[in-house]
Each structure stands twice: as structure tokens, then as C-alpha cells.
Amino acid sequence: MPTRRTMSTIAASALAATIVSVGTGGSTSVAAGAAGPTARAVDPACAAWMDPKDPAAQRARALVDAMSAEQKMHMVTFGDLPPYLLYYGTAGHVTGIPELCVPDLVLSDAGSGVAGLQLGTTTFPSGVAQASMWNRSLQREVGRTIGDEAFDKGINVMLGPGMNIARTPYNGRNFEYFGEDPYLAAQMVVPFIKGIQSNPVIADAKHYALNNQEVDRMTVDVTVDERTAREIYLPAFEAAVKDGDVGSVMCSYNRVGGKYACENPTLLDDWLRDDWGFDGFVVSDWGAVHSTAPSAMAGLDLEMHAVPFENPVATPVFGAGEGKYFAAAKLETALADKTLTSARLDEMVRNIVRPMFELGLFEQPITPGLPAFLSTVSTDAHKETARRAASEGTVLLKNRDDMLPLDTEGGRTIAVIGYAANPLGALSSTGGGGSSHGSGLPPQVVSVLQGVQSLAQEHGDTVVYTEGSSVIDAMLVASLADIAIVVAGDGSSEGSDRADLSMSPQVCVTLFCQKLPLDQEQMVSTVTGANPNTVVVLDVGAPVRMPWLSDAAAVLLPWYGGNEHGNSVARILYGLDEPSGRLPQTLPVSEDQLDFSPEQYPGVGGEQTYSEGMLVGYRYYDSRRLKPLFPFGFGLGYSTFAFDDLQVRRAGSGAVATFTVRNTGTRASSAVPQLYVSSPAAAGEPPRQLKGFDKVLLKPGQSRTITLRLDRRAFSQWSTRADRWIVTPGRYGIQVGSSSRDLDLRSSIVMGR
Ligand code: BGC
């Protein structure tokens, strides 16, 4: 059970109000931080399930056994009023049952910070930028901080991380996710979940499953072969359950194999519960439920919706409010006609309360209310974590003649150009649109202009700014400056896909976004054409075209960098931070490199086939021998590295690889050694697949021996015939290097014999 808490910002009076009084004769110990609740006397009526020393499953059984039918039905659906964001800016809630000591369950978005209409929270870099960090420990810290802020805001379910795979660069929600590779995504979501859940806060693995586009998002029916699903689209979810012990999983809007995800026994029962052993609750995406008994019997535990009736605000985003399928009256009918069993209803409630016990939600209940809603929970330490994450998630794509970092002699004129660079533009270009978008209130985003201005002043440089919307302005300002920093924005948002790989910024007010008619490509081309010392900064959520690339001196890809974006970019420019990110997603040269038939994307007549199979992202480029603009795993950083001495040996049912990495440059820098496995032809796998990585900070000249453990799964293929993972016997290639296309070290090992 997570131990908390220093009650940082919640008023002591609010804490006092949470403490359930009345002694039991036996004192009950509570996991608590130094200044946290020390002892909570337990209502005797709840004694059977309120001993934190008892296993969560036992406590869940005892509680459900004590519940009336009415109380059980209350637990499996959301409180109607006040709806959605009106309940303290959150996404929804299930009111607690005080007479049974059941605390409120308050759910909020999500993956880049406590979002929705929350005030005073930190916005971190979005999921794709977190994936770019390739840094598990920093990712855990990001998750821990988000969970900490959630708790203080009176929230105990964080609706993230989102972990769908970037199947196409067009998906409007790719910015929330962890890129195109199942191994990297799995490795990055697990520490995030553990970080969130180190607080009395449940994380949520979403959107389960095969929810990889926003076109027809409420209905599209995905056909995929099981091997592709198991090897590409499910591993992050599987790891979230098996390694992250995630407390909840969100079933998605779409259909899979003809059935809606929230009433799909294959997804919910067979894979999630039976195969992976999930013991938390399945919550529906908001409005993703279409039936009562079929959903409940298939494995849905908790129904959610924004507002359960048609209305002009929520309906366009969440679909029509078709009513509440888990309303007591409907459940009673289903119980009466025996399409729903009472045993299943009990199980649904047990699934909901089990992670609540496990993660300490009963011992440390939240205190939703006005004080929490109005409080500011973002601290300097949290902002520092956000800034470190932003810098580690920024990928340096180009750095002609080591233009970056800038030397610190001062006395230069630096032109900052672009709508996205100014404080207004930065409000929307540092995060994507939709449910993950924070309120941004009170405003605390540091824009690139602000960040560069403050460091330039310290260094004796002068900053001039133009929005760059007119070609003449952009050209004039750029050509008169010593250095130009042009910041281009591209909006991605929940609810729609991108039409192509061009860039245009958007303005978002929480869920609602509007694209702006600002031609970013033309602006960047103008600036790079006018000033040879131009640094291009891409505030984008997904791959974009770069027709101006050869003219740019340097290119930084911070994705959506969150509140500290401007400070991070400025520190990177002046060499105080390193842009140590690596691409979690291939950047195509242009749309022409992508080869989706309409049946594959976006689907025809509401149906879609993933007939490309496992050839997603770099697996596709490698198998077709295509040269992308920048390959998966690529990122320059501020130094160079040499890889040597690869040794691979069998260890248990897997293998161990060791090699050395040496910093061959002149600056301290983070190396991200990556290990790819090539399977024997008989295994029928894509040419190579990431199976291990590390991130190590090395001083100039310093060497380090890296050891990467490869478990059996690194050499396994899903056999649909055998219904399990198998290792095709043969020789497996092992390649190590600095990106999926730069793999100098090669070895091999025989497995499966
Ligand atoms: C989104 C989810 C989100 C939920 C609650 C839905 O529209 O798909 O990701 O958690 O809303 O805001």
C-alpha cells in the first residue's frame, strides 16, 4: 500500500474532516507520511474490511458481502449530478457510501498532468514526449508527481496513461500515447503507473483496445489478426497489468471483431483477466457503453459518461447520451430476466473496491470540495520535474556544425519568430486538445519567447520578436538578427485526425479546439531562407513534413512540452540542459511514404482492416527498405558515442547482452544505447525489433559497461495455433547502436534449442 503523505497543500481542516471517527477498541494503523494521518479509528460497522493488514481481495469480499443490492448497483455507475467538469472540474465521480466507510471515487484526466477544468496543476510534456525520454526513472518521477497533485486536488483515479500504438501519423491522439513501438511503450507506461500509484491514486490503462484513430472513433470496427494484436497493440496493456499492477483499464469506443470494446469478452475476459490476471476494474470510456447485461457479463465493471442525456456541450464530443445502461432500474431488469447474474454484479463491485483497498484509498480518502478545487498544487519542485522531462523528451534532429548549444559570449541579436512562441500561442501549442488538455489556469505556461528572453538577458543577448504571419515581417526580422529561433506549432486533438503532415496551430479551451489559418511551413521556409543560423523548434504532437530541412541550421523536436516548455528550450539553446530525447516514432519524408489503402485507414463503411499486420512504424520502413526522414530511435544530443565489445550469452530462458559505451565528445551527455533482435526467417517477424535500451549520463571520455537482460519474450512469437508465446528455434541476430538505423555492434545467439 502506498505510504503517504506530507499533506502539502490541503488545509489541515480538510484533513480533519476526512478522518472517520469512532473508536473500535483496537487501534488501526494507517500507512502515512510524517505529517499524514497517524491513526484512523474505524467505525465498528466497517471493521470487517478496514484492517489494512488484511489482503485487498479478502477485504473486498467482506465489504461486498455486507452491501445491499442497492449499494452494489450504486457502485457500478457514475453520479449524475453535477455532471462531468462541473464536479470540481473532474471527469466524473462515484459518491462514497459513508455508512460502509467507502470513500468517494473521483476520476480525472490524465496523462500529462491533472487536466480537465483543474486549477493550479502542472502540465507535463505529453505522452509522446515522455516516450522520447527513454528514461524509466524520470518517468516514474513524472507519474509520482502527477499522482501527488491529483490526490491534493481531491482526485483518486487518474485516467491515464493512454497507450495506443501510433499506427498512422494521422491519429489526432498520438500525442497522448507512447509512439509506435510496443516494447518502448510498455517500458515507459509501467514506471508512470507505478509513480501514480505510489500515491493513494489508481492509474488507468487506456484505451483498450485497438483504438488507433479518431475518424469514426465511436463506432469503427477493427479487424486484426490475433498475432498482430498480441505482438504490436497489446504489449503495453499487458505490461501495465502484469508489471505495473494497474488498478483500472478503460475500454475504448471502437469495435473489435464486430463487438464494441466495452462488451467484448475476448478483450475483457479472455485476454485481460484470464491471460494477464487483471484484478482491478474495467471502466468504460465516456459514453462507450451500448448495453446492460451484455456489457456487464462481458467484463465491464464501471460505466462512465459525461452526461447521460443529449445536450449541446457533451454530445458533440462524447456522442449522444444514450442513457445510463448501468442505472439501477436497468440492472434490476437484467437480474430479473437472468441475463445478468448476481454473482457477476458482486464481482463487478469487488473489482472496483479491490484496487481501492490495495492502494490505500480507504485509509486515505480524498477530500473533493471547493478548498481542493481552488488550491494550487503545482510547486517549484513539480515544475522542475516538468522541465527536466521536457528537456529529456526533446529530440535534436539536426545540428549543423554543432551550432547548438549557442556559445555564451553574448552581444548578439536573437530573433524569436512564430505565433506558438508567444505567451498566448504557447497556451495551446504546449499541449494537445481534448480531454487531456488542462485548463491552463491560472496561466503558468512559460513560452519560448519568455524563456529565451530571460536567459538572453543573463547572457547579454538581445531578443526581438515577430509572430511571423506575414512573409515580409518574418524575412525582415530573421535577416537582421544574428540567430533566428522559429517556433512552428501544429495542433493535434482528440475527436479528429490530422488531414496530412502539414502544420497549423490551434487554440484550445479545455476540450474545444479551433485550428488557426497560419501557414507554418511557409513561415519556417521564409526564416530558414533568410537567416543561415536558424534553429527550428517544432511544437507538434505528431510527425510533420520538413521541406525546409536542408536550410535549417538546427532542428529541435520537443513535441508538446507542457508548462515548462519555454524554460526547457531556452536552457537547451544555452547548453544548460541537453536535448537528450530519441524518437519513439519514425518521421516520414512525406505522406507519399505511407501506404494505407482506404480499407486499412480510415476504413470503409465503418469497417477497417489492419491487414498490414505487424509492419507498423519502423517495422514497415525496414521491411520495405524505405529511408524515412528520421528513423525510430534517432536523436543527436550534445555529444557522440562509441559502442564496443558486444557479448551475448544465454541466461535462464533468455539471454544477457553486455557492451561498452564511451562518450567520444567534449560535453557530458546522455547516451541511449538500443538493442534490436532479428528473428530467424522461420519465425515470420519484421526485420528487427527493439528489445532493450538504457539511458546513461557520461562525462567526456567516460566509458560504461551496459548490461541488458533479454527475457524469453524478447525471442518469442505469438502462436495463434498453440494459443501461447513460442520461441521458433534458430539463430537470433542481436544489434546494438544509437538508433534503429545505426546499429554498429552485431552478434547472434541460438535460441529455442
Ligand atoms: C476520452 C478519454 C477520457 C474521457 C474522460 C473521453 O472522451 O476518450 O480518454 O478519459 O473522455 O474525459
PDB file of C-alpha atoms and ligand atoms in Angstrom, residues 84-85 90-92 107-110 159-160 173 176-177 204 206-207 211 214 217-218 250 253 284-287 304 306 317-318 434-436 494 511, ligand 1:
ATOM      1  CA  TYR A  84     -18.659  15.996 -15.919  1.00  0.00           C
ATOM      2  CA  LEU A  85     -16.477  19.085 -15.485  1.00  0.00           C
ATOM      3  CA  THR A  90     -13.174  16.481 -12.965  1.00  0.00           C
ATOM      4  CA  ALA A  91     -14.361  13.880 -15.474  1.00  0.00           C
ATOM      5  CA  GLY A  92     -16.836  12.226 -13.099  1.00  0.00           C
ATOM      6  CA  LEU A 107     -11.902  10.411 -11.768  1.00  0.00           C
ATOM      7  CA  SER A 108      -9.933  12.905 -13.827  1.00  0.00           C
ATOM      8  CA  ASP A 109      -7.786  13.145 -16.936  1.00  0.00           C
ATOM      9  CA  ALA A 110      -4.868  12.364 -17.295  1.00  0.00           C
ATOM     10  CA  LEU A 159      -7.399   8.398 -16.362  1.00  0.00           C
ATOM     11  CA  GLY A 160      -4.007   7.651 -17.843  1.00  0.00           C
ATOM     12  CA  ARG A 173      -4.434  11.471 -30.225  1.00  0.00           C
ATOM     13  CA  GLU A 176      -1.098  11.330 -25.755  1.00  0.00           C
ATOM     14  CA  TYR A 177       0.475   7.954 -26.483  1.00  0.00           C
ATOM     15  CA  ASP A 204      -5.916   3.772 -15.713  1.00  0.00           C
ATOM     16  CA  LYS A 206      -6.457   3.327 -21.821  1.00  0.00           C
ATOM     17  CA  HIS A 207      -7.918   2.990 -24.457  1.00  0.00           C
ATOM     18  CA  ASN A 211      -8.303   2.407 -30.696  1.00  0.00           C
ATOM     19  CA  GLU A 214     -10.224   9.390 -34.205  1.00  0.00           C
ATOM     20  CA  ARG A 217     -13.906   6.814 -33.219  1.00  0.00           C
ATOM     21  CA  MET A 218     -17.209   5.913 -31.576  1.00  0.00           C
ATOM     22  CA  MET A 250     -10.542   1.797 -19.791  1.00  0.00           C
ATOM     23  CA  TYR A 253     -15.194   3.451 -28.037  1.00  0.00           C
ATOM     24  CA  SER A 284     -15.860   2.418 -19.884  1.00  0.00           C
ATOM     25  CA  ASP A 285     -14.659   5.333 -21.907  1.00  0.00           C
ATOM     26  CA  TRP A 286     -17.143   8.160 -21.505  1.00  0.00           C
ATOM     27  CA  GLY A 287     -20.239   7.037 -23.382  1.00  0.00           C
ATOM     28  CA  MET A 304     -18.958   6.299 -17.182  1.00  0.00           C
ATOM     29  CA  ALA A 306     -20.094  12.809 -19.313  1.00  0.00           C
ATOM     30  CA  VAL A 317     -17.561  15.254 -28.063  1.00  0.00           C
ATOM     31  CA  PHE A 318     -18.768  12.082 -26.418  1.00  0.00           C
ATOM     32  CA  GLY A 434      -9.305  17.222 -25.885  1.00  0.00           C
ATOM     33  CA  SER A 435      -9.762  15.605 -22.526  1.00  0.00           C
ATOM     34  CA  SER A 436      -6.039  15.641 -21.727  1.00  0.00           C
ATOM     35  CA  GLU A 494      -8.962  14.246 -29.556  1.00  0.00           C
ATOM     36  CA  LEU A 511     -11.972  20.259 -24.847  1.00  0.00           C
TER      37      LEU A 511
HETATM   38  C1  BGC B   1     -11.728  10.202 -23.711  1.00  0.00           C
HETATM   39  C2  BGC B   1     -10.996   9.594 -22.538  1.00  0.00           C
HETATM   40  C3  BGC B   1     -11.198  10.450 -21.312  1.00  0.00           C
HETATM   41  C4  BGC B   1     -12.680  10.613 -21.054  1.00  0.00           C
HETATM   42  C5  BGC B   1     -12.988  11.444 -19.820  1.00  0.00           C
HETATM   43  C6  BGC B   1     -13.165  10.538 -23.392  1.00  0.00           C
HETATM   44  O1  BGC B   1     -13.711  11.286 -24.418  1.00  0.00           O
HETATM   45  O2  BGC B   1     -11.669   9.337 -24.811  1.00  0.00           O
HETATM   46  O3  BGC B   1      -9.642   9.477 -22.833  1.00  0.00           O
HETATM   47  O4  BGC B   1     -10.546   9.878 -20.216  1.00  0.00           O
HETATM   48  O5  BGC B   1     -13.262  11.240 -22.174  1.00  0.00           O
HETATM   49  O6  BGC B   1     -12.708  12.767 -20.006  1.00  0.00           O
END
